[in-house]
C-alpha positions as a Python dict, from the first residue, in 0.01 Angstrom:
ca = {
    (1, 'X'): (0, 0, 0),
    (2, 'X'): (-359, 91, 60),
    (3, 'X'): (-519, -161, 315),
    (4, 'X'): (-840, -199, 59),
    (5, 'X'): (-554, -275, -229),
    (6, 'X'): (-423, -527, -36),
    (7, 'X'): (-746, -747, -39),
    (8, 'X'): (-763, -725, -377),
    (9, 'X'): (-713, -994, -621),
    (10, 'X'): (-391, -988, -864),
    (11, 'X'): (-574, -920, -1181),
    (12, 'X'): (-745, -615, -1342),
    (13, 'X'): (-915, -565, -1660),
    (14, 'X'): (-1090, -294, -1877),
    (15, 'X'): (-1474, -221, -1790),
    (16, 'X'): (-1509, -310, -2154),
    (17, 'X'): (-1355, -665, -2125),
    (18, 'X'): (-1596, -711, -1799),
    (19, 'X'): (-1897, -575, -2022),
    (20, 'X'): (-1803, -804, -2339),
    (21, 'X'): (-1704, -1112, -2119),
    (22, 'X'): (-2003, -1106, -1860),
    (23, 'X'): (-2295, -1249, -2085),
    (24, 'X'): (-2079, -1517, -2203),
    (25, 'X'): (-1956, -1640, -1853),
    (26, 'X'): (-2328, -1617, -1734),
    (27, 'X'): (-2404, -1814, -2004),
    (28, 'X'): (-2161, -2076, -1940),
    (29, 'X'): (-2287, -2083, -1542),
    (30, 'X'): (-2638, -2094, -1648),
    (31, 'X'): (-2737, -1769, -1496),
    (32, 'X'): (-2963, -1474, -1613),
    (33, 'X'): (-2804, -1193, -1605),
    (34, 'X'): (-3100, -1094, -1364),
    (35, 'X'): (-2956, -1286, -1108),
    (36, 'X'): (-2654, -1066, -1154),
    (37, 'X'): (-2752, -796, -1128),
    (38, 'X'): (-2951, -944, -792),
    (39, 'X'): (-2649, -1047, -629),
    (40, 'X'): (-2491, -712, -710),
    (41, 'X'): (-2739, -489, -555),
    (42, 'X'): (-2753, -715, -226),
    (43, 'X'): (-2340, -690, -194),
    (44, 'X'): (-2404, -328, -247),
    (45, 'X'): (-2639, -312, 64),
    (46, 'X'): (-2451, -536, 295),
    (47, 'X'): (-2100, -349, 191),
    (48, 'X'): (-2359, -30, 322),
    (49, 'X'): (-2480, -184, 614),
    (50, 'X'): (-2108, -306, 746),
    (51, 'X'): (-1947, 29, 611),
    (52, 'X'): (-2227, 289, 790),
    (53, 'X'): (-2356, 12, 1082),
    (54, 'X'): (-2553, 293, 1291),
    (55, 'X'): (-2692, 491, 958),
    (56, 'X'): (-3041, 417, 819),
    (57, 'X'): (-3155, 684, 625),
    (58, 'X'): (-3018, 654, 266),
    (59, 'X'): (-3099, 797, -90),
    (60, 'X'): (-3049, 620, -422),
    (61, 'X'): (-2974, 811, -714),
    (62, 'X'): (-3063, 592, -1038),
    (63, 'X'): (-2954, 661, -1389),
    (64, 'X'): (-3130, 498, -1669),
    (65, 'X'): (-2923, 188, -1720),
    (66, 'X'): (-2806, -176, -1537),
    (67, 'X'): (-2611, 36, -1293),
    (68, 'X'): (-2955, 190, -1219),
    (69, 'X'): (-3092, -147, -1162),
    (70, 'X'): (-2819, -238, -932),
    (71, 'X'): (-2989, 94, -747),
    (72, 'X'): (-3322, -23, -736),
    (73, 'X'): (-3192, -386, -600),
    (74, 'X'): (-3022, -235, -336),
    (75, 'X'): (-3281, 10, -227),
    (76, 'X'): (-3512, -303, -202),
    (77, 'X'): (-3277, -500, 9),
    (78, 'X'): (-3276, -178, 208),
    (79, 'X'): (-3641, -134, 259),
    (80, 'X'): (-3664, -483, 340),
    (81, 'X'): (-3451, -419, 623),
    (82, 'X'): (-3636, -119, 767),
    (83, 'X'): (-3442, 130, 677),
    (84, 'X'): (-3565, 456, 560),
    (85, 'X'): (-3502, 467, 174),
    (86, 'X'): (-3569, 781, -77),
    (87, 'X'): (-3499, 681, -445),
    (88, 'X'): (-3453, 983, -704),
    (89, 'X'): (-3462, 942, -1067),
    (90, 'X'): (-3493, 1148, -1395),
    (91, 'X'): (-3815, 1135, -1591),
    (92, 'X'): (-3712, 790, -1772),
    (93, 'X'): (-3835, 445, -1911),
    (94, 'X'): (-3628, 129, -1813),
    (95, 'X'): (-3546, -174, -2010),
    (96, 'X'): (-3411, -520, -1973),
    (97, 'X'): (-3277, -620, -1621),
    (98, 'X'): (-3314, -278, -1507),
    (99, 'X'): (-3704, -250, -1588),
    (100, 'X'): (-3751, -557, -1376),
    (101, 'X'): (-3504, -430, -1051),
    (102, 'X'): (-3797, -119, -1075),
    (103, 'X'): (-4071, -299, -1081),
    (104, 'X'): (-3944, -555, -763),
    (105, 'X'): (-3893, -161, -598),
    (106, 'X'): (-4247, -60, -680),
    (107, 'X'): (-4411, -388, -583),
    (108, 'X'): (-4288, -340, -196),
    (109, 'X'): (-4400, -34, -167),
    (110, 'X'): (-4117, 164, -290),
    (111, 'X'): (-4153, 543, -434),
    (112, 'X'): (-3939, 707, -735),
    (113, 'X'): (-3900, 1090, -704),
    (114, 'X'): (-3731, 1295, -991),
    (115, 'X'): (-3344, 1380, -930),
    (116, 'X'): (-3456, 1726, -1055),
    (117, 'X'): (-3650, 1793, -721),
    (118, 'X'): (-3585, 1875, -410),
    (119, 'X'): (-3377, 1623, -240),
    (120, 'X'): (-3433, 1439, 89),
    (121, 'X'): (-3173, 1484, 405),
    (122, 'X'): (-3011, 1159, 376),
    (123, 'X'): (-2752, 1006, 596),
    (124, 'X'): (-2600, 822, 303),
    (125, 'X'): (-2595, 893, -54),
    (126, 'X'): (-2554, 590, -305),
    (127, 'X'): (-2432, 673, -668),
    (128, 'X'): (-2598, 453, -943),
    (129, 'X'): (-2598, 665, -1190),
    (130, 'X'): (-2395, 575, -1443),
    (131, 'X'): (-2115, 289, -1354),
    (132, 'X'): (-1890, 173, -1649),
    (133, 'X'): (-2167, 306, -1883),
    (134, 'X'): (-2009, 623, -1962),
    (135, 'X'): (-1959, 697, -2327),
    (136, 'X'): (-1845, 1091, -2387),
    (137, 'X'): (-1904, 1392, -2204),
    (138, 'X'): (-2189, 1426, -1946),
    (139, 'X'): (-2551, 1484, -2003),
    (140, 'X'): (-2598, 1845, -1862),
    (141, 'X'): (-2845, 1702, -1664),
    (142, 'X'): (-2634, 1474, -1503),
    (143, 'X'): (-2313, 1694, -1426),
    (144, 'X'): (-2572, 1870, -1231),
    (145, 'X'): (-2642, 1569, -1037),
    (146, 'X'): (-2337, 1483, -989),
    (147, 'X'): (-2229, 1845, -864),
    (148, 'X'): (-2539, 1900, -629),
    (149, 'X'): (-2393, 1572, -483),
    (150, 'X'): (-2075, 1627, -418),
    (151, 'X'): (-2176, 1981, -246),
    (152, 'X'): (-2396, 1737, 5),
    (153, 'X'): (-2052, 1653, 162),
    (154, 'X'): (-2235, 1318, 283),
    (155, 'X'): (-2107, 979, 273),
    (156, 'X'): (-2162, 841, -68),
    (157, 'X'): (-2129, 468, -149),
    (158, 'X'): (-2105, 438, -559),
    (159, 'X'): (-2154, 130, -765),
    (160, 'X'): (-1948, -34, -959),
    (161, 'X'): (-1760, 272, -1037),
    (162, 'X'): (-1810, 668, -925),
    (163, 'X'): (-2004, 822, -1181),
    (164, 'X'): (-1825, 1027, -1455),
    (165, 'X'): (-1497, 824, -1402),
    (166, 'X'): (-1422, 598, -1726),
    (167, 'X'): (-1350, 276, -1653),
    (168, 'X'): (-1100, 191, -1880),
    (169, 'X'): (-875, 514, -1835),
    (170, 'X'): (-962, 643, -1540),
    (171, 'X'): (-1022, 982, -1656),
    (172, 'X'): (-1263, 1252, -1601),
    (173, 'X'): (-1432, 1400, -1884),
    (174, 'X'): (-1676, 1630, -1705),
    (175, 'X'): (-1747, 1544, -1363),
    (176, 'X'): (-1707, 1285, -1110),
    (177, 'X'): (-1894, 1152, -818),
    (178, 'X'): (-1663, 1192, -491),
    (179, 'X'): (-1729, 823, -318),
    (180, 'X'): (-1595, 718, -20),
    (181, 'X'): (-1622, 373, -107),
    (182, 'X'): (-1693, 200, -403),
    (183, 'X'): (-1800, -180, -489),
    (184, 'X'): (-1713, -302, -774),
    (185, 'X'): (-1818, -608, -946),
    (186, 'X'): (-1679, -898, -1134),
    (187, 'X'): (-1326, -804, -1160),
    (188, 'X'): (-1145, -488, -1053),
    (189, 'X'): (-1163, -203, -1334),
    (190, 'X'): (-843, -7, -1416),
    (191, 'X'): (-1042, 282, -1437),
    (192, 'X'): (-1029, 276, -1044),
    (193, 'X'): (-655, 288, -1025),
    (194, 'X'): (-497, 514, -1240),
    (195, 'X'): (-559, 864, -1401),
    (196, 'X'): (-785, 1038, -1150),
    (197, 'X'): (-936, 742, -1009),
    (198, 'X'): (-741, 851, -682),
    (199, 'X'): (-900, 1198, -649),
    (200, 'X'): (-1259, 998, -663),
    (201, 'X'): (-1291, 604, -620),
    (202, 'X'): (-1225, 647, -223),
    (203, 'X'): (-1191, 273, -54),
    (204, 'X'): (-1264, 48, -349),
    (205, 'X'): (-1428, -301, -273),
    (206, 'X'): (-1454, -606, -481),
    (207, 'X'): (-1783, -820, -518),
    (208, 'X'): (-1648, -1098, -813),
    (209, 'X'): (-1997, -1218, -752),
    (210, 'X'): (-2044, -1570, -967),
    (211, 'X'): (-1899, -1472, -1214),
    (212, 'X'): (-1581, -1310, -1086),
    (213, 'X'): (-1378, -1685, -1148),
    (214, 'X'): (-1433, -1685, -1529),
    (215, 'X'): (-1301, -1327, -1618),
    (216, 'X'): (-942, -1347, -1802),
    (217, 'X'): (-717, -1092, -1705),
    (218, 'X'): (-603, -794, -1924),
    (219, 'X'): (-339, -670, -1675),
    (220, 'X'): (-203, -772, -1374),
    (221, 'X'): (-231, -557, -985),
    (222, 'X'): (108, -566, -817),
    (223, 'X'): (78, -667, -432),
    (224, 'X'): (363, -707, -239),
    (225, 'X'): (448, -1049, -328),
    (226, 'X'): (633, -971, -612),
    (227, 'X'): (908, -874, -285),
    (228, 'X'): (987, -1227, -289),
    (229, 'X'): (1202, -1183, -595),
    (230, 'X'): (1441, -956, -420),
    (231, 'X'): (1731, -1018, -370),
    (232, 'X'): (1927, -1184, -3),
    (233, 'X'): (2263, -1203, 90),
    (234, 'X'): (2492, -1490, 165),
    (235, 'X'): (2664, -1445, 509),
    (236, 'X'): (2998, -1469, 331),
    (237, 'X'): (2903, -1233, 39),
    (238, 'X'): (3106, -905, -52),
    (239, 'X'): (3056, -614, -234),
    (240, 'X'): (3140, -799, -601),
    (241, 'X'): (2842, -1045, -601),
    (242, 'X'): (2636, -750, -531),
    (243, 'X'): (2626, -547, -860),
    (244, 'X'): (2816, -299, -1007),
    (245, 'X'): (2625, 22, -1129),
    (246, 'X'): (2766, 282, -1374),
    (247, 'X'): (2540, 608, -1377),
    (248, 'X'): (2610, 838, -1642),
    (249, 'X'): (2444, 1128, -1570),
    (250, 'X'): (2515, 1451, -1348),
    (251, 'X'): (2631, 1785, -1583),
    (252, 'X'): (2736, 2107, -1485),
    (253, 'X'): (2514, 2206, -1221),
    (254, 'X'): (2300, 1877, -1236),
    (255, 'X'): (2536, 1672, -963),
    (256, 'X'): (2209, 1659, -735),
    (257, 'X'): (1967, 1433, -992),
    (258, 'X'): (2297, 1178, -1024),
    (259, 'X'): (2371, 1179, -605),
    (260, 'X'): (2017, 1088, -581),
    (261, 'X'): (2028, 792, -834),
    (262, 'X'): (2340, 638, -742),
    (263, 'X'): (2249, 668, -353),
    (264, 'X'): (1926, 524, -436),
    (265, 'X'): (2114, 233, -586),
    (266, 'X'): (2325, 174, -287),
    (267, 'X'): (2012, 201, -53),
    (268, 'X'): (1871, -66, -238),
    (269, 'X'): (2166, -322, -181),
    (270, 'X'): (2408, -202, -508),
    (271, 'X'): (2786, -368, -378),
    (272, 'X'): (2921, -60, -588),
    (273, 'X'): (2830, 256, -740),
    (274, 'X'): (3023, 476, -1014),
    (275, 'X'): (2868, 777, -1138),
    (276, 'X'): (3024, 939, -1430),
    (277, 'X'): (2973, 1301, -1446),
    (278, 'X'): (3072, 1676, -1530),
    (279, 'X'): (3396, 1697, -1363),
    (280, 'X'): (3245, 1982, -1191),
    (281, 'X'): (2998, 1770, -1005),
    (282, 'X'): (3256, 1507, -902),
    (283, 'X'): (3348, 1673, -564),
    (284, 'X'): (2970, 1746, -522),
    (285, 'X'): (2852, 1353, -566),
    (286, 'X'): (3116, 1290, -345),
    (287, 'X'): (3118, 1532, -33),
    (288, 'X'): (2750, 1413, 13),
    (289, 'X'): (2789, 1082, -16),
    (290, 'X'): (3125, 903, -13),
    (291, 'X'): (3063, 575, -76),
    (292, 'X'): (2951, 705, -459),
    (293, 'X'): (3281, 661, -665),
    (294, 'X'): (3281, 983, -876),
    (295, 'X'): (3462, 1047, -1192),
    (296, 'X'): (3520, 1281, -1503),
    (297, 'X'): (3313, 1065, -1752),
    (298, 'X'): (3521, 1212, -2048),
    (299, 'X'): (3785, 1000, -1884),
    (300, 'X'): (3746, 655, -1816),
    (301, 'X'): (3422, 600, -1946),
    (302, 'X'): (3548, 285, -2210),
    (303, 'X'): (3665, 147, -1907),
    (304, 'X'): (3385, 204, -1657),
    (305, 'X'): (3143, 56, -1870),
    (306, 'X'): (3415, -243, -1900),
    (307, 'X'): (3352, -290, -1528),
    (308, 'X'): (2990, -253, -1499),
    (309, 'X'): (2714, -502, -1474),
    (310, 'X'): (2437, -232, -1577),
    (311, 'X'): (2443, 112, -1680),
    (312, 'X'): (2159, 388, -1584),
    (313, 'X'): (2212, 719, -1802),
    (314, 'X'): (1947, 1018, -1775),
    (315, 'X'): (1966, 1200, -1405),
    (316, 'X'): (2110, 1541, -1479),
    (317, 'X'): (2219, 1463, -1808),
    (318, 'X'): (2130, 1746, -1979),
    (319, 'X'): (2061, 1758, -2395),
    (320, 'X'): (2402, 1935, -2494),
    (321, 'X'): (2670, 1821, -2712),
    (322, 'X'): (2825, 1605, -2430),
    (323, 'X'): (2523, 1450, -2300),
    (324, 'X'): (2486, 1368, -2666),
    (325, 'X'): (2858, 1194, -2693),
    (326, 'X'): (2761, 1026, -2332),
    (327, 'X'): (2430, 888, -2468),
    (328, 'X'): (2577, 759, -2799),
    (329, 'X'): (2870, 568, -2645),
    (330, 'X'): (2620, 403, -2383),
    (331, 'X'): (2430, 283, -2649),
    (332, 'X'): (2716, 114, -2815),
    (333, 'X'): (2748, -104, -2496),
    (334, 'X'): (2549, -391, -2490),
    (335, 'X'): (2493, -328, -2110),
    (336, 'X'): (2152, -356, -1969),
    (337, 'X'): (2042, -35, -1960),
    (338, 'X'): (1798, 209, -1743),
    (339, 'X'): (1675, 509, -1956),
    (340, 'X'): (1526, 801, -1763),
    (341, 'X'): (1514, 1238, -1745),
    (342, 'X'): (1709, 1324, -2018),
    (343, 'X'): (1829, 1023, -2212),
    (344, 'X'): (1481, 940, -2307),
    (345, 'X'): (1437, 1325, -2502),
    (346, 'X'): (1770, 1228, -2660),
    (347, 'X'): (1568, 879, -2725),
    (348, 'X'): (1269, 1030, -2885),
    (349, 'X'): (1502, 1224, -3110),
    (350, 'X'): (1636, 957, -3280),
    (351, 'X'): (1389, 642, -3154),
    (352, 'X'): (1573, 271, -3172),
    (353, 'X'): (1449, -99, -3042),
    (354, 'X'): (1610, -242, -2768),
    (355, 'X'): (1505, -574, -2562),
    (356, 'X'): (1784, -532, -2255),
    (357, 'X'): (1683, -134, -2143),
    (358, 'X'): (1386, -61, -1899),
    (359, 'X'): (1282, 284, -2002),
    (360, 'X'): (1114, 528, -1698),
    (361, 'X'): (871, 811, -1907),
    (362, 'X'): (702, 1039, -1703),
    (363, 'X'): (356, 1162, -1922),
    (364, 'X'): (593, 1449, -2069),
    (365, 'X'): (808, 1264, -2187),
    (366, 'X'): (627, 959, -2273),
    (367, 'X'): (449, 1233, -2480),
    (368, 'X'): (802, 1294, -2705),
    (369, 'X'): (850, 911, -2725),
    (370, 'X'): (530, 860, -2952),
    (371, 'X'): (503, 1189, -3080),
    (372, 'X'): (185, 1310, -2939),
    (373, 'X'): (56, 1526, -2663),
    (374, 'X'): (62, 1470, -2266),
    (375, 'X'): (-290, 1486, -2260),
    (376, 'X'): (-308, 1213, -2497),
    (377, 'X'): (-84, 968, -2286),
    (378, 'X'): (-300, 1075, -1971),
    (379, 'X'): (-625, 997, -2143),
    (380, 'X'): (-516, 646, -2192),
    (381, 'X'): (-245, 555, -2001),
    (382, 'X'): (-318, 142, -2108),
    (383, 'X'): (-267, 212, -2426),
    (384, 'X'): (2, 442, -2437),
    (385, 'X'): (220, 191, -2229),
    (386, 'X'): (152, -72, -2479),
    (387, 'X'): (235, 180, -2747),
    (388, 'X'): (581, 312, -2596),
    (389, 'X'): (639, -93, -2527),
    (390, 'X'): (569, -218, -2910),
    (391, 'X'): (769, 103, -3043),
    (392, 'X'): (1067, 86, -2803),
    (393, 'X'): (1136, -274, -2685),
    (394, 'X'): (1219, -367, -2326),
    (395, 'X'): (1063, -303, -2022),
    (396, 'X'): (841, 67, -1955),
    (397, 'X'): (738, 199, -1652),
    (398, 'X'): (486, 518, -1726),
    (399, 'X'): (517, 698, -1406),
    (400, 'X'): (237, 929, -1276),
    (401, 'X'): (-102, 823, -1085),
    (402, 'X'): (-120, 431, -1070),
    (403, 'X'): (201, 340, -1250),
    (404, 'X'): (175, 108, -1535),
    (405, 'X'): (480, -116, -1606),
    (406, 'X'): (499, -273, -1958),
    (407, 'X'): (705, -580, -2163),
    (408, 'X'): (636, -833, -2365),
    (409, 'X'): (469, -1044, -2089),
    (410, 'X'): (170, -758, -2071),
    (411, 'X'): (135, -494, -1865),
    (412, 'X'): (95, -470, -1472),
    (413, 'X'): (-38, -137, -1266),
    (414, 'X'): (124, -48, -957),
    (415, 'X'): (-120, 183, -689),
    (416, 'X'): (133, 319, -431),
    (417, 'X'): (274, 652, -383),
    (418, 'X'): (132, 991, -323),
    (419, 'X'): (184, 1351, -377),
    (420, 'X'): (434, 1404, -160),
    (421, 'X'): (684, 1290, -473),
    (422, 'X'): (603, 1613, -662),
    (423, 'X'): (910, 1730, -592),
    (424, 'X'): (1230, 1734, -855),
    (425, 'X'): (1436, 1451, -764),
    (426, 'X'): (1169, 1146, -726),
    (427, 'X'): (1214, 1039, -1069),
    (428, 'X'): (1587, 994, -982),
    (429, 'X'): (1513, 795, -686),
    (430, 'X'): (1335, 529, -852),
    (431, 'X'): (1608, 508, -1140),
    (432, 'X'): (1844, 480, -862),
    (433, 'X'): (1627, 180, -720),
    (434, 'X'): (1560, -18, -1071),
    (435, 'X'): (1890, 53, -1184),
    (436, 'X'): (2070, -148, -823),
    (437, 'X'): (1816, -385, -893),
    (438, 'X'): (1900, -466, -1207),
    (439, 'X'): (2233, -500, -1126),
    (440, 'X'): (2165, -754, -833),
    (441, 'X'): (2067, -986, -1078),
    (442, 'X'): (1704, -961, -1141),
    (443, 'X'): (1572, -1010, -1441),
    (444, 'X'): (1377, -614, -1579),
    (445, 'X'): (1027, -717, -1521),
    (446, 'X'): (1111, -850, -1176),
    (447, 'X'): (1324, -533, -1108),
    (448, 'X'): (1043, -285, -1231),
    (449, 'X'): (809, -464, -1039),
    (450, 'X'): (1010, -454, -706),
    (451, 'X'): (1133, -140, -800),
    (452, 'X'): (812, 38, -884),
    (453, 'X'): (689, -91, -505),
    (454, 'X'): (992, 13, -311),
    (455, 'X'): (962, 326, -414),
    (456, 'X'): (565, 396, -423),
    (457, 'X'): (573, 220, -94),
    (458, 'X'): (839, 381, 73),
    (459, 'X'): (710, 775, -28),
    (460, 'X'): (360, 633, 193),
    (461, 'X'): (619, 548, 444),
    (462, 'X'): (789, 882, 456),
    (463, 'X'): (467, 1052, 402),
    (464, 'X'): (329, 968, 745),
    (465, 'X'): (508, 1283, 863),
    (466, 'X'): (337, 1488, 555),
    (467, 'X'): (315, 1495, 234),
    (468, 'X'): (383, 1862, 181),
    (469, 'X'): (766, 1973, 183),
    (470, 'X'): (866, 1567, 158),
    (471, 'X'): (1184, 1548, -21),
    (472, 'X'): (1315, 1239, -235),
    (473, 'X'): (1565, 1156, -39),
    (474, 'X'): (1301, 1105, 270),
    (475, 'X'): (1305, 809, 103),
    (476, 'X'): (1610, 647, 148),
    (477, 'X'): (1601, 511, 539),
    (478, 'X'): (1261, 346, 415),
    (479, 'X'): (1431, 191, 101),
    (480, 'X'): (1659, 29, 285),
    (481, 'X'): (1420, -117, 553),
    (482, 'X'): (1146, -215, 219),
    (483, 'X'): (1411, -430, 5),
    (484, 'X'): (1523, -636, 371),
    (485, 'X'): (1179, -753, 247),
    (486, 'X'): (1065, -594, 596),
    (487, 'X'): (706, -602, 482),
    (488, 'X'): (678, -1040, 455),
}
């Protein structure tokens, strides 16, 4: 996990909660909203002045809202402290707070030039803009901006949020301002960690500022402390108290997707593994890894799932008439189940409520589960969580950039991973890892939770070598280290 994530506190909320919530705590504390915005433009300039210690040439570049007044705050502090400030601003009369951060700016001194001139040479950039006041597309006008500025290739420091990024989805509707940091105040927008937050955000900072203490959390940040749940192993222990693990999964020419799982599982701590499969796949599963039992699922499968603790079904499972049979008689068990690839198409076929399953959607797919399009579920990945959650039961864990993991405790984001897992296969992984989790005895929130980690957290591991030609099963040494809790 990210160093700056790891400073962060364990809650995160919309940018609307923050905006509805933050007159009525200031209220409660007795504080203008002034003095606010005050406190938020000075954390600004002393994040800038540890962040860039030997720069002091800096332009501000003010929308026409608070996050402009934060600007002006910050380019006063600035002045103040002798360093060399240019402030650029569209042709535009303040209100409110912001009027009076402007007016503190002109009364030292200070000078506004229009963002539609030429701009000055600066050493650092700092994006207040916008912040969480996005509503729609861009202005013309500012999409400009915010393109002439990311052409500078300069350090930029943006306020509360990059410009152009929403703050409750973390999408982009137009254009965004690339920051290389960004403070953000009062509590820790969502917006910043998921959707494309990672392609702009940069290092993200938090300032609660007074007000920070009173905010009530929407969701909850995952930090490594949910490891303690994991599970250890009694010096006297054998494979039995360790789980058993059926995988059904693995069809004609799919015996990669269920090796991946059920070795996943076993990395993870899993005392046994059976994979039920395409009897073509069984010597496949087996050659590469022997400690996988392998077996023609049209077999034994009424007695495997007799001997299981847990069942995962998906990896290679394909949509035919078997897979079909498979996916019917594994929902007759009353086995915990894990839900992935291709078991969740045959789920949004014929969608059913369950409480003991953990389903693992990627957009795609979470996109067949309610019926609509991928863009939609990437537009608001919140809500489509809490959606696929209220529709299917159990636990969800909507995969993609900043993982969200949903039950009927609320949902939790998880910000680890990188591009090296675009690659077929990663999805398996992780099944592989919540499934021998589950069957280790944690309960499917704790398992998602550790689950979602070990895996994010163990692609940065194997990414330090590169993220480009990483496989999934890079993975698997770092697994194994990540759930000897090898991170407390």
């Amino acid at each position: 996990m990210r160093a700056d994530l790891c400073s962060l506190p364990p809650q995160v909320n919309l940018a609307s909660t923050i905006r509805e919530q933050e007159p009525l705590i200031a209220k409660q504390l007795g504080l203008a909203l002034y003095q606010v915005m005050e406190q938020a433009g000075q954390q600004a300039f002393l994040l800038l002045r540890k962040r860039w210690p030997s720069k002091s040439n800096i332009c501000v570049l003010c929308g026409s809202g608070n996050n402009a007044g934060d600007g002006y705050v910050l380019a006063r502090y600035a002045k103040l402290a002798g360093y060399r400030v240019a402030l650029l601003q569209h042709a535009t009369t303040l209100s409110g707070d912001a009027l009076k951060a402007q007016q503190a700016w002109l009364e030292i001194g200070g000078e506004i030039s229009d963002l539609a001139g030429a701009w000055p040479d600066a050493e650092i950039y700092v994006d207040a803009l916008l912040g969480t006041g996005l509503s729609g597309p861009l202005r013309p006008a500012i999409a400009r901006v915010i393109k002439q500025l990311n052409q500078l290739n300069k350090p930029v420091l943006a306020i509360d949020i990059s410009s152009g990024l929403d703050g409750d989805t973390g999408t982009i509707a137009t254009a965004a301002v690339k920051a290389d940091v960004t403070i953000t105040f009062v509590g820790c927008k969502v917006g910043l960690l998921t959707g494309k937050a990672a392609t702009v955000a940069g290092e993200i900072v938090l300032a609660p500022l007074q007000l920070g203490a009173g905010l009530s959390a929407d969701g909850r940040l995952l930090q490594r402390s949910v490891f303690t749940a994991l599970p250890t192993r009694s010096a006297v222990s054998h494979k039995g108290d360790h789980g058993k693990l059926l995988l059904i999964g693995g069809g004609c020419g799919m015996a990669g997707a269920a090796r991946l799982a059920g070795e996943a599982a076993l990395r993870s701590g899993t005392g046994m593994v059976s994979v039920g499969c395409d009897n073509s796949s069984v010597t496949a599963i087996v050659s590469a890894r022997p400690e996988i039992m392998a077996f023609p699922v049209e077999r034994q499968l009424g007695e495997r799932l007799s001997w299981a603790d847990a069942v995962a079904i998906g990896p290679g499972l394909g949509t035919d008439a078997w897979a079909q049979a498979l996916w019917q008689q594994a929902l007759q068990s009353e086995l915990p189940l894990l839900v992935d690839a291709d078991a969740l198409t045959l789920l949004a076929q014929q969608p059913l409520r369950r409480d003991n399953w953990l389903l693992t959607p990627h957009p795609a797919e979470a996109a067949r589960l309610l019926g609509v399009t991928t863009a939609e579920i990437e537009a608001d990945r919140v809500t489509a969580v809490n959606r696929l959650q209220q529709r299917y039961g159990g636990v969800v864990v909507l995969k993609g950039s900043g993982t969200l993991i949903c039950s009927d405790e609320g949902w939790a984001l998880a910000v680890v991973g990188n591009a090296g897992l675009a690659c077929g296969g990663s999805g398996d992984v992780l099944s592989g890892i919540l499934a021998g989790l589950m069957v280790q005895g944690l309960t499917l929130v704790d398992a998602a939770y550790c689950g979602v980690l070990v895996h994010g957290e163990a692609a940065d591991r194997a990414a330090r070598d590169g993220m480009q030609g990483m496989l999934p099963s890079d993975l698997f040494p770092h697994i194994r280290y990540l759930v000897n809790q090898g991170t407390l």
